[in-house]
Amino acid sequence: MTTPLRLGIAGLGTVGVGIVKIVQKHATLLETRAGRPIVISAVSARSKDKDRGVDLSGYAWENDPVDLAKRDDIDLFIEVMGGHEGPAKDATIAAINAGKDVVSANKALLAIHGQALAESAEMAGRVIRFEAAVAGGIPVVKALTEGLAGNGISRVMGVMNGSCNYILTRMENAGLSYEAVFEEANNLGYLEADPELDVGGIDAGHKLAILAAIAFGTQVDFEAVELEGIGAVTIEDIHQAADMGYKIKLLGVAQMTGRGLEQRMSPCLVPDTSPLGQLEGGTNMVVLEGDAVGQIVLRGPGAGEGPTASAVMGDVMDIARGLRMSTFGQPAKTLRNARAARAAVSAPYYLRMQLVDKPGALAKVAHALSEAGISIDRMRQYGHQDTAAPVLIVTHKTTRSALDEAIGEFEKTGVVSGTPVAIRIEQI
Amino acid sequence: MTTPLRLGIAGLGTVGVGIVKIVQKHATLLETRAGRPIVISAVSARSKDKDRGVDLSGYAWENDPVDLAKRDDIDLFIEVMGGHEGPAKDATIAAINAGKDVVSANKALLAIHGQALAESAEMAGRVIRFEAAVAGGIPVVKALTEGLAGNGISRVMGVMNGSCNYILTRMENAGLSYEAVFEEANNLGYLEADPELDVGGIDAGHKLAILAAIAFGTQVDFEAVELEGIGAVTIEDIHQAADMGYKIKLLGVAQMTGRGLEQRMSPCLVPDTSPLGQLEGGTNMVVLEGDAVGQIVLRGPGAGEGPTASAVMGDVMDIARGLRMSTFGQPAKTLRNARAARAAVSAPYYLRMQLVDKPGALAKVAHALSEAGISIDRMRQYGHQDTAAPVLIVTHKTTRSALDEAIGEFEKTGVVSGTPVAIRIEQI
């Protein structure tokens, strides 16, 4: 095979430019490794005139990514625009219909339309690859789909949103409030245009849903991910967790249970000596557990020009080398529609609330927990501040639904002020 | 493709049995993922009658792995016997000549005969894969060869011998001598039949040489690996290192320098807060550094039935899915014969010696270091024990050759008793 692989790149933001740089800088290396030249034929973006710091003069230009996708002089369509509707979706479908393979960095598109896209691509004999959509530069899609292909996967976990991990570690290291660090991160450009995608756990939830589909042979089901963002985590929670030997992380967990597929993305307490607990700043970490291999931990940069472009190029090189695999590691038609199991796996919980200054308040809390079948492992009540006293409870293993029942009861009896914070203590 | 992929397994030790178990347990899962059945046609081992806890009655038996390799009813030859000469080598060559693809777990074979085998296989249009040869269950060969294929690789590092890491962490945690823990590990069956393969760094050196070939596009050159085992590491060194915030690890480092390819496998001090420093017990960790991705860290079990079989099955699944790649990620004929650069990269060193009880002894040591161009960062002399006083020195950055020169000088002037211990402080 000495036919060049001809790329069309839709999107010339950070990632698109990163891809152009790699193709230009490493032309010889890529050709040696792939056994054929990797060339860019055409590109597309919103503004043609913008200076992006790379020479695009050798490539044809398209204003519309759909036109790019249909060009006869491209074999592979690279979608690095983002957004799960509109041009990204239209152009991806157009590329498949025009007989092109697709490499995408678009987690939202894959998480929401992955099943339909995979089915279309496989009917057309086309390949969709998306390493860059999950955990940036970490080759975790490859590790899971290919490296662990001989394993029954039992659990996939990870810290997959660098911005949230940055905020949580910065709060702890600088002793700052969530609001202060959020502001800071936003000003530094660390957050999405809609920050809720990051701090609400949505972006990380997309990634988890994609990994779960591969791991368990199920249709991607982002709607079934139990999502909880980091907005309610306070610096007090972080300090209390540290006192008990834990860190708070926005942790995604997907596992198949007797009741169905559980997918959660929520703040969790993890042991501070565990690899996940030791993860600082914007780095991502994914833990894969299989019945033969045991536990594999992958760590690396979760975002940025170089890491994301590196992941895209890994996919490009696979296609150049002739690897043609089903989108999610098995034919899309064979992916099962798993029943979603909410909160199927029980765990101890960390519970923080403000008790109002009334006789018997603590007794009522303890009673509500007991009624919900929850036993208390540890409890601390602090001195009153104004009219309320902070109370910390660590429960024994319970389910989130039992806990929510108890919390509802606290609120009904009027003994707590504000909303109690409940954070799962993850067994890892 | 619904043609089955037919396997012949040579070697029914721990790993071979692990492969049989996976193929039997996950027949349906493997077929769904690969798009074709994975079946075992024939096996071979030394003793047919031994009870291995798995049902082998459905497979043809060969006493000679060479005969197995040539069978018409196998497509893929799996070599999990071990040993770099004799049956393992003969059977691998026979398999290639008979038109079979090969999956091997044999690090020694690949490290010593990798170039010749890759050339033969590529001439014959056959594939050799060897994920299980490096770092057990961690899919690091795949991550490096495929996932990071868009990167210029700058450095590959790792703790790749679980037995040595077990010994070093056990010494520290239990406060035991090297000799005591070696004995213990040997009795527990943690060491190779020839323990020097483990503690001498040879096994880990094989793995490093294989990774270096892929990373830098060079011919595997195990002979060029600077090897130093862990036999000279004492519990005092471990305690002193801990006092300074370091752990001692048997660390492999391969990097391309201006003077050529440096490959080292030796005890090193690494910061105790780094992922490598935090690695306990038999776990392996590999760090990959690329110009686009930055740093990726992979961690997992380095040995054992399940993890090694998982790695073999990852390769089997790739071949079943139609991935056909050059052995070392680029055609064997294009692999360069890199110049070996010994000790090209300078570093601070930890130095421990016994000073004899003579006036001016310390001055002579300081003078010898100074003459060799080595400056001292920190020094401690302890009280005399019998006739010698332990002295600890941390140098500023220097080369190993300058250090060896200074050590030679200490010995000539007769001011040290025994052989000084020098351990590199690795910048990671």
mmCIF file of N, CA and C in Angstrom, chain A residues 22 25-26 29-30 32-34 137-139 142-143 145-153 214-215 275 278 291-301 305-307 309-311 313-315 317-318 321-326 329-331 334, chain B residues 22 25-26 29-30 32-34 137-139 142-143 145-153 214-215 275 278 291-301 305-307 309-311 313-315 317-318 321-326 329-331 334:
data_model
loop_
_atom_site.group_PDB
_atom_site.id
_atom_site.type_symbol
_atom_site.label_atom_id
_atom_site.label_comp_id
_atom_site.label_asym_id
_atom_site.label_seq_id
_atom_site.Cartn_x
_atom_site.Cartn_y
_atom_site.Cartn_z
ATOM 1 N N ILE A 22 1.070 18.121 13.401
ATOM 2 C CA ILE A 22 1.667 16.775 13.432
ATOM 3 C C ILE A 22 1.893 16.252 12.017
ATOM 4 N N LYS A 25 4.864 18.212 10.586
ATOM 5 C CA LYS A 25 6.143 17.986 11.256
ATOM 6 C C LYS A 25 6.648 16.558 11.056
ATOM 7 N N HIS A 26 5.732 15.597 11.099
ATOM 8 C CA HIS A 26 6.150 14.198 11.124
ATOM 9 C C HIS A 26 5.814 13.456 9.836
ATOM 10 N N LEU A 29 8.032 10.368 9.337
ATOM 11 C CA LEU A 29 7.805 9.380 10.395
ATOM 12 C C LEU A 29 6.465 8.672 10.215
ATOM 13 N N LEU A 30 5.427 9.452 9.919
ATOM 14 C CA LEU A 30 4.097 8.864 9.745
ATOM 15 C C LEU A 30 4.088 7.920 8.544
ATOM 16 N N THR A 32 6.634 6.270 7.278
ATOM 17 C CA THR A 32 7.392 5.061 7.612
ATOM 18 C C THR A 32 6.548 4.127 8.460
ATOM 19 N N ARG A 33 5.884 4.718 9.456
ATOM 20 C CA ARG A 33 5.108 3.867 10.367
ATOM 21 C C ARG A 33 3.861 3.284 9.697
ATOM 22 N N ALA A 34 3.196 4.079 8.871
ATOM 23 C CA ALA A 34 1.940 3.602 8.273
ATOM 24 C C ALA A 34 2.180 2.801 7.003
ATOM 25 N N GLY A 137 -5.462 12.618 25.547
ATOM 26 C CA GLY A 137 -4.330 11.906 24.972
ATOM 27 C C GLY A 137 -4.168 10.469 25.439
ATOM 28 N N ILE A 138 -4.934 10.050 26.426
ATOM 29 C CA ILE A 138 -4.797 8.674 26.936
ATOM 30 C C ILE A 138 -5.439 7.705 25.947
ATOM 31 N N PRO A 139 -4.699 6.725 25.450
ATOM 32 C CA PRO A 139 -5.304 5.795 24.477
ATOM 33 C C PRO A 139 -6.194 4.757 25.162
ATOM 34 N N LYS A 142 -8.678 2.524 22.798
ATOM 35 C CA LYS A 142 -7.882 1.439 22.230
ATOM 36 C C LYS A 142 -7.576 0.370 23.272
ATOM 37 N N ALA A 143 -7.173 0.785 24.462
ATOM 38 C CA ALA A 143 -6.848 -0.189 25.504
ATOM 39 C C ALA A 143 -8.059 -1.061 25.821
ATOM 40 N N THR A 145 -11.019 -1.439 23.932
ATOM 41 C CA THR A 145 -11.614 -2.147 22.797
ATOM 42 C C THR A 145 -10.698 -3.246 22.272
ATOM 43 N N GLU A 146 -9.404 -2.965 22.257
ATOM 44 C CA GLU A 146 -8.469 -3.899 21.635
ATOM 45 C C GLU A 146 -7.597 -4.617 22.666
ATOM 46 N N GLY A 147 -6.903 -3.840 23.485
ATOM 47 C CA GLY A 147 -5.960 -4.456 24.421
ATOM 48 C C GLY A 147 -6.645 -5.420 25.377
ATOM 49 N N LEU A 148 -7.820 -5.082 25.867
ATOM 50 C CA LEU A 148 -8.528 -5.940 26.820
ATOM 51 C C LEU A 148 -9.649 -6.744 26.158
ATOM 52 N N ALA A 149 -9.553 -6.932 24.844
ATOM 53 C CA ALA A 149 -10.638 -7.606 24.109
ATOM 54 C C ALA A 149 -10.869 -9.043 24.565
ATOM 55 N N GLY A 150 -9.918 -9.633 25.259
ATOM 56 C CA GLY A 150 -10.083 -10.990 25.763
ATOM 57 C C GLY A 150 -10.728 -11.046 27.140
ATOM 58 N N ASN A 151 -11.095 -9.903 27.676
ATOM 59 C CA ASN A 151 -11.651 -9.842 29.027
ATOM 60 C C ASN A 151 -13.155 -9.601 29.049
ATOM 61 N N GLY A 152 -13.830 -10.230 29.994
ATOM 62 C CA GLY A 152 -15.133 -9.735 30.395
ATOM 63 C C GLY A 152 -14.857 -8.533 31.289
ATOM 64 N N ILE A 153 -15.406 -7.381 30.948
ATOM 65 C CA ILE A 153 -15.108 -6.170 31.727
ATOM 66 C C ILE A 153 -16.105 -6.078 32.882
ATOM 67 N N ILE A 214 -18.655 0.242 25.032
ATOM 68 C CA ILE A 214 -17.592 -0.678 24.603
ATOM 69 C C ILE A 214 -17.402 -1.783 25.640
ATOM 70 N N ALA A 215 -17.361 -1.374 26.908
ATOM 71 C CA ALA A 215 -17.049 -2.332 27.973
ATOM 72 C C ALA A 215 -18.084 -3.434 28.060
ATOM 73 N N PRO A 275 -4.391 5.639 43.447
ATOM 74 C CA PRO A 275 -4.001 6.411 42.257
ATOM 75 C C PRO A 275 -5.023 7.510 41.925
ATOM 76 N N GLN A 278 -4.628 10.435 44.278
ATOM 77 C CA GLN A 278 -3.394 11.202 44.110
ATOM 78 C C GLN A 278 -3.365 12.035 42.836
ATOM 79 N N ASP A 291 -11.883 -9.469 33.883
ATOM 80 C CA ASP A 291 -11.811 -10.723 34.633
ATOM 81 C C ASP A 291 -10.484 -11.440 34.468
ATOM 82 N N ALA A 292 -9.760 -11.197 33.379
ATOM 83 C CA ALA A 292 -8.450 -11.829 33.240
ATOM 84 C C ALA A 292 -7.342 -10.896 33.712
ATOM 85 N N VAL A 293 -7.404 -9.649 33.321
ATOM 86 C CA VAL A 293 -6.268 -8.746 33.545
ATOM 87 C C VAL A 293 -6.237 -8.185 34.955
ATOM 88 N N GLY A 294 -7.376 -8.169 35.635
ATOM 89 C CA GLY A 294 -7.423 -7.462 36.925
ATOM 90 C C GLY A 294 -7.619 -5.983 36.666
ATOM 91 N N GLN A 295 -6.767 -5.162 37.235
ATOM 92 C CA GLN A 295 -6.962 -3.716 37.122
ATOM 93 C C GLN A 295 -5.824 -3.028 36.363
ATOM 94 N N ILE A 296 -6.211 -2.213 35.387
ATOM 95 C CA ILE A 296 -5.266 -1.408 34.615
ATOM 96 C C ILE A 296 -5.597 0.060 34.880
ATOM 97 N N VAL A 297 -4.577 0.865 35.123
ATOM 98 C CA VAL A 297 -4.793 2.289 35.353
ATOM 99 C C VAL A 297 -4.033 3.089 34.295
ATOM 100 N N LEU A 298 -4.744 4.003 33.639
ATOM 101 C CA LEU A 298 -4.137 4.819 32.593
ATOM 102 C C LEU A 298 -4.237 6.284 33.011
ATOM 103 N N ARG A 299 -3.159 7.018 32.862
ATOM 104 C CA ARG A 299 -3.122 8.391 33.341
ATOM 105 C C ARG A 299 -2.475 9.278 32.295
ATOM 106 N N GLY A 300 -3.014 10.465 32.082
ATOM 107 C CA GLY A 300 -2.402 11.360 31.109
ATOM 108 C C GLY A 300 -3.216 12.622 30.935
ATOM 109 N N PRO A 301 -2.749 13.485 30.044
ATOM 110 C CA PRO A 301 -3.429 14.763 29.836
ATOM 111 C C PRO A 301 -4.798 14.552 29.191
ATOM 112 N N GLU A 305 -4.182 20.942 22.882
ATOM 113 C CA GLU A 305 -3.882 20.764 21.464
ATOM 114 C C GLU A 305 -3.112 19.478 21.178
ATOM 115 N N GLY A 306 -1.937 19.343 21.801
ATOM 116 C CA GLY A 306 -1.078 18.198 21.504
ATOM 117 C C GLY A 306 -1.722 16.865 21.868
ATOM 118 N N PRO A 307 -2.173 16.711 23.121
ATOM 119 C CA PRO A 307 -2.751 15.425 23.517
ATOM 120 C C PRO A 307 -3.966 15.019 22.674
ATOM 121 N N ALA A 309 -4.778 16.054 19.611
ATOM 122 C CA ALA A 309 -4.324 15.761 18.245
ATOM 123 C C ALA A 309 -3.588 14.425 18.194
ATOM 124 N N SER A 310 -2.847 14.107 19.247
ATOM 125 C CA SER A 310 -2.163 12.815 19.315
ATOM 126 C C SER A 310 -3.169 11.666 19.237
ATOM 127 N N ALA A 311 -4.276 11.811 19.968
ATOM 128 C CA ALA A 311 -5.309 10.765 19.959
ATOM 129 C C ALA A 311 -5.952 10.651 18.579
ATOM 130 N N MET A 313 -4.577 11.390 15.752
ATOM 131 C CA MET A 313 -3.596 10.802 14.832
ATOM 132 C C MET A 313 -3.409 9.298 15.061
ATOM 133 N N GLY A 314 -3.591 8.851 16.310
ATOM 134 C CA GLY A 314 -3.561 7.409 16.567
ATOM 135 C C GLY A 314 -4.631 6.700 15.744
ATOM 136 N N ASP A 315 -5.821 7.284 15.728
ATOM 137 C CA ASP A 315 -6.910 6.722 14.913
ATOM 138 C C ASP A 315 -6.589 6.786 13.424
ATOM 139 N N MET A 317 -3.706 6.799 12.033
ATOM 140 C CA MET A 317 -2.676 5.808 11.716
ATOM 141 C C MET A 317 -3.256 4.394 11.672
ATOM 142 N N ASP A 318 -4.181 4.094 12.570
ATOM 143 C CA ASP A 318 -4.838 2.783 12.533
ATOM 144 C C ASP A 318 -5.528 2.567 11.192
ATOM 145 N N ARG A 321 -3.102 2.061 8.466
ATOM 146 C CA ARG A 321 -2.493 0.724 8.531
ATOM 147 C C ARG A 321 -3.485 -0.391 8.204
ATOM 148 N N GLY A 322 -4.742 -0.012 8.001
ATOM 149 C CA GLY A 322 -5.703 -1.018 7.540
ATOM 150 C C GLY A 322 -6.570 -1.640 8.617
ATOM 151 N N LEU A 323 -6.516 -1.096 9.840
ATOM 152 C CA LEU A 323 -7.389 -1.641 10.880
ATOM 153 C C LEU A 323 -8.821 -1.187 10.648
ATOM 154 N N ARG A 324 -9.731 -2.136 10.498
ATOM 155 C CA ARG A 324 -11.135 -1.797 10.253
ATOM 156 C C ARG A 324 -11.983 -2.544 11.262
ATOM 157 N N MET A 325 -12.455 -1.803 12.232
ATOM 158 C CA MET A 325 -13.169 -2.442 13.320
ATOM 159 C C MET A 325 -14.532 -1.812 13.508
ATOM 160 N N SER A 326 -15.432 -2.583 14.143
ATOM 161 C CA SER A 326 -16.738 -2.022 14.483
ATOM 162 C C SER A 326 -16.527 -0.832 15.416
ATOM 163 N N GLY A 329 -16.456 -1.822 18.987
ATOM 164 C CA GLY A 329 -15.738 -3.057 19.276
ATOM 165 C C GLY A 329 -16.508 -4.318 18.948
ATOM 166 N N GLN A 330 -17.769 -4.181 18.601
ATOM 167 C CA GLN A 330 -18.563 -5.307 18.098
ATOM 168 C C GLN A 330 -19.643 -4.690 17.212
ATOM 169 N N PRO A 331 -20.224 -5.458 16.276
ATOM 170 C CA PRO A 331 -21.171 -4.845 15.338
ATOM 171 C C PRO A 331 -22.276 -4.087 16.084
ATOM 172 N N THR A 334 -25.357 -5.728 17.250
ATOM 173 C CA THR A 334 -25.313 -6.708 18.348
ATOM 174 C C THR A 334 -25.249 -6.038 19.722
ATOM 175 N N ILE B 22 -9.546 -18.542 28.830
ATOM 176 C CA ILE B 22 -10.251 -17.409 28.215
ATOM 177 C C ILE B 22 -11.009 -17.860 26.970
ATOM 178 N N LYS B 25 -14.018 -19.893 28.181
ATOM 179 C CA LYS B 25 -15.014 -19.140 28.955
ATOM 180 C C LYS B 25 -15.741 -18.103 28.104
ATOM 181 N N HIS B 26 -14.987 -17.438 27.235
ATOM 182 C CA HIS B 26 -15.546 -16.290 26.516
ATOM 183 C C HIS B 26 -15.762 -16.560 25.029
ATOM 184 N N LEU B 29 -18.376 -14.186 23.513
ATOM 185 C CA LEU B 29 -17.924 -12.794 23.581
ATOM 186 C C LEU B 29 -16.819 -12.524 22.556
ATOM 187 N N LEU B 30 -15.862 -13.438 22.481
ATOM 188 C CA LEU B 30 -14.750 -13.255 21.543
ATOM 189 C C LEU B 30 -15.266 -13.258 20.105
ATOM 190 N N THR B 32 -18.289 -12.469 19.050
ATOM 191 C CA THR B 32 -19.035 -11.228 18.801
ATOM 192 C C THR B 32 -18.066 -10.073 18.535
ATOM 193 N N ARG B 33 -17.032 -9.981 19.374
ATOM 194 C CA ARG B 33 -16.096 -8.865 19.233
ATOM 195 C C ARG B 33 -15.238 -8.984 17.975
ATOM 196 N N ALA B 34 -14.809 -10.205 17.650
ATOM 197 C CA ALA B 34 -13.903 -10.358 16.508
ATOM 198 C C ALA B 34 -14.657 -10.494 15.196
ATOM 199 N N GLY B 137 0.025 -7.571 31.779
ATOM 200 C CA GLY B 137 -1.319 -7.232 31.323
ATOM 201 C C GLY B 137 -1.500 -5.819 30.822
ATOM 202 N N ILE B 138 -0.492 -4.964 30.991
ATOM 203 C CA ILE B 138 -0.626 -3.570 30.544
ATOM 204 C C ILE B 138 -0.492 -3.515 29.024
ATOM 205 N N PRO B 139 -1.470 -2.965 28.319
ATOM 206 C CA PRO B 139 -1.351 -2.927 26.843
ATOM 207 C C PRO B 139 -0.415 -1.817 26.381
ATOM 208 N N LYS B 142 0.823 -1.853 22.491
ATOM 209 C CA LYS B 142 -0.245 -1.267 21.687
ATOM 210 C C LYS B 142 -0.315 0.247 21.859
ATOM 211 N N ALA B 143 -0.234 0.705 23.104
ATOM 212 C CA ALA B 143 -0.302 2.151 23.350
ATOM 213 C C ALA B 143 0.820 2.872 22.616
ATOM 214 N N THR B 145 2.904 1.641 20.045
ATOM 215 C CA THR B 145 2.983 1.399 18.595
ATOM 216 C C THR B 145 1.819 2.040 17.851
ATOM 217 N N GLU B 146 0.634 1.986 18.468
ATOM 218 C CA GLU B 146 -0.563 2.432 17.763
ATOM 219 C C GLU B 146 -1.117 3.735 18.338
ATOM 220 N N GLY B 147 -1.398 3.736 19.632
ATOM 221 C CA GLY B 147 -2.034 4.910 20.225
ATOM 222 C C GLY B 147 -1.194 6.174 20.066
ATOM 223 N N LEU B 148 0.124 6.038 20.240
ATOM 224 C CA LEU B 148 0.997 7.218 20.134
ATOM 225 C C LEU B 148 1.712 7.282 18.783
ATOM 226 N N ALA B 149 1.166 6.637 17.763
ATOM 227 C CA ALA B 149 1.841 6.569 16.459
ATOM 228 C C ALA B 149 2.022 7.936 15.808
ATOM 229 N N GLY B 150 1.304 8.937 16.274
ATOM 230 C CA GLY B 150 1.470 10.284 15.729
ATOM 231 C C GLY B 150 2.529 11.111 16.453
ATOM 232 N N ASN B 151 3.204 10.507 17.421
ATOM 233 C CA ASN B 151 4.183 11.237 18.228
ATOM 234 C C ASN B 151 5.622 10.886 17.876
ATOM 235 N N GLY B 152 6.496 11.862 17.926
ATOM 236 C CA GLY B 152 7.905 11.576 18.082
ATOM 237 C C GLY B 152 8.099 11.232 19.549
ATOM 238 N N ILE B 153 8.644 10.056 19.824
ATOM 239 C CA ILE B 153 8.770 9.622 21.234
ATOM 240 C C ILE B 153 10.107 10.139 21.777
ATOM 241 N N ILE B 214 10.597 0.079 19.248
ATOM 242 C CA ILE B 214 9.345 0.653 18.737
ATOM 243 C C ILE B 214 9.374 2.174 18.852
ATOM 244 N N ALA B 215 9.817 2.649 20.007
ATOM 245 C CA ALA B 215 9.783 4.086 20.277
ATOM 246 C C ALA B 215 10.651 4.870 19.306
ATOM 247 N N PRO B 275 4.275 9.032 40.481
ATOM 248 C CA PRO B 275 3.597 7.752 40.255
ATOM 249 C C PRO B 275 4.565 6.566 40.349
ATOM 250 N N GLN B 278 5.374 5.796 43.934
ATOM 251 C CA GLN B 278 4.258 5.258 44.716
ATOM 252 C C GLN B 278 3.891 3.825 44.349
ATOM 253 N N ASP B 291 6.086 13.908 21.808
ATOM 254 C CA ASP B 291 6.123 15.360 21.592
ATOM 255 C C ASP B 291 4.739 15.989 21.478
ATOM 256 N N ALA B 292 3.740 15.201 21.105
ATOM 257 C CA ALA B 292 2.386 15.764 21.067
ATOM 258 C C ALA B 292 1.630 15.477 22.356
ATOM 259 N N VAL B 293 1.718 14.256 22.819
ATOM 260 C CA VAL B 293 0.849 13.839 23.931
ATOM 261 C C VAL B 293 1.364 14.287 25.287
ATOM 262 N N GLY B 294 2.651 14.550 25.402
ATOM 263 C CA GLY B 294 3.210 14.797 26.726
ATOM 264 C C GLY B 294 3.501 13.464 27.388
ATOM 265 N N GLN B 295 2.998 13.280 28.597
ATOM 266 C CA GLN B 295 3.323 12.066 29.334
ATOM 267 C C GLN B 295 2.090 11.201 29.614
ATOM 268 N N ILE B 296 2.228 9.928 29.293
ATOM 269 C CA ILE B 296 1.174 8.941 29.582
ATOM 270 C C ILE B 296 1.754 7.924 30.559
ATOM 271 N N VAL B 297 1.000 7.581 31.579
ATOM 272 C CA VAL B 297 1.458 6.594 32.554
ATOM 273 C C VAL B 297 0.492 5.412 32.556
ATOM 274 N N LEU B 298 1.025 4.221 32.427
ATOM 275 C CA LEU B 298 0.204 3.012 32.402
ATOM 276 C C LEU B 298 0.632 2.119 33.552
ATOM 277 N N ARG B 299 -0.326 1.597 34.271
ATOM 278 C CA ARG B 299 -0.026 0.826 35.467
ATOM 279 C C ARG B 299 -0.880 -0.432 35.503
ATOM 280 N N GLY B 300 -0.303 -1.546 35.901
ATOM 281 C CA GLY B 300 -1.097 -2.763 35.971
ATOM 282 C C GLY B 300 -0.252 -3.951 36.367
ATOM 283 N N PRO B 301 -0.881 -5.121 36.414
ATOM 284 C CA PRO B 301 -0.162 -6.321 36.833
ATOM 285 C C PRO B 301 0.861 -6.726 35.785
ATOM 286 N N GLU B 305 -1.080 -15.511 35.509
ATOM 287 C CA GLU B 305 -1.865 -16.221 34.499
ATOM 288 C C GLU B 305 -2.838 -15.296 33.758
ATOM 289 N N GLY B 306 -3.720 -14.653 34.512
ATOM 290 C CA GLY B 306 -4.762 -13.840 33.874
ATOM 291 C C GLY B 306 -4.193 -12.666 33.093
ATOM 292 N N PRO B 307 -3.376 -11.826 33.714
ATOM 293 C CA PRO B 307 -2.858 -10.654 33.012
ATOM 294 C C PRO B 307 -2.071 -11.014 31.743
ATOM 295 N N ALA B 309 -2.220 -13.820 29.948
ATOM 296 C CA ALA B 309 -3.151 -14.382 28.956
ATOM 297 C C ALA B 309 -4.013 -13.287 28.335
ATOM 298 N N SER B 310 -4.387 -12.304 29.148
ATOM 299 C CA SER B 310 -5.151 -11.166 28.616
ATOM 300 C C SER B 310 -4.382 -10.457 27.510
ATOM 301 N N ALA B 311 -3.095 -10.257 27.734
ATOM 302 C CA ALA B 311 -2.265 -9.576 26.732
ATOM 303 C C ALA B 311 -2.149 -10.407 25.461
ATOM 304 N N MET B 313 -4.305 -12.564 24.396
ATOM 305 C CA MET B 313 -5.613 -12.557 23.727
ATOM 306 C C MET B 313 -5.887 -11.227 23.025
ATOM 307 N N GLY B 314 -5.350 -10.126 23.566
ATOM 308 C CA GLY B 314 -5.469 -8.844 22.864
ATOM 309 C C GLY B 314 -4.839 -8.938 21.473
ATOM 310 N N ASP B 315 -3.661 -9.565 21.414
ATOM 311 C CA ASP B 315 -2.994 -9.758 20.119
ATOM 312 C C ASP B 315 -3.798 -10.692 19.216
ATOM 313 N N MET B 317 -6.958 -11.194 19.224
ATOM 314 C CA MET B 317 -8.150 -10.487 18.745
ATOM 315 C C MET B 317 -7.795 -9.498 17.635
ATOM 316 N N ASP B 318 -6.663 -8.825 17.769
ATOM 317 C CA ASP B 318 -6.228 -7.920 16.695
ATOM 318 C C ASP B 318 -6.074 -8.674 15.386
ATOM 319 N N ARG B 321 -9.320 -9.660 13.975
ATOM 320 C CA ARG B 321 -10.030 -8.516 13.399
ATOM 321 C C ARG B 321 -9.353 -7.976 12.143
ATOM 322 N N GLY B 322 -8.211 -8.545 11.804
ATOM 323 C CA GLY B 322 -7.595 -8.180 10.535
ATOM 324 C C GLY B 322 -6.502 -7.129 10.615
ATOM 325 N N LEU B 323 -6.059 -6.798 11.822
ATOM 326 C CA LEU B 323 -4.951 -5.840 11.923
ATOM 327 C C LEU B 323 -3.641 -6.523 11.546
ATOM 328 N N ARG B 324 -2.971 -6.013 10.547
ATOM 329 C CA ARG B 324 -1.707 -6.596 10.104
ATOM 330 C C ARG B 324 -0.669 -5.480 10.085
ATOM 331 N N MET B 325 0.206 -5.506 11.058
ATOM 332 C CA MET B 325 1.166 -4.420 11.178
ATOM 333 C C MET B 325 2.579 -4.965 11.224
ATOM 334 N N SER B 326 3.533 -4.092 10.910
ATOM 335 C CA SER B 326 4.928 -4.474 11.047
ATOM 336 C C SER B 326 5.211 -4.796 12.517
ATOM 337 N N GLY B 329 6.231 -1.785 14.445
ATOM 338 C CA GLY B 329 5.502 -0.563 14.128
ATOM 339 C C GLY B 329 5.961 0.114 12.850
ATOM 340 N N GLN B 330 7.036 -0.377 12.265
ATOM 341 C CA GLN B 330 7.464 0.086 10.941
ATOM 342 C C GLN B 330 8.241 -1.072 10.331
ATOM 343 N N PRO B 331 8.372 -1.121 8.991
ATOM 344 C CA PRO B 331 9.006 -2.297 8.387
ATOM 345 C C PRO B 331 10.385 -2.554 9.011
ATOM 346 N N THR B 334 13.450 -0.946 7.748
ATOM 347 C CA THR B 334 13.662 0.507 7.942
ATOM 348 C C THR B 334 14.148 0.835 9.354
#
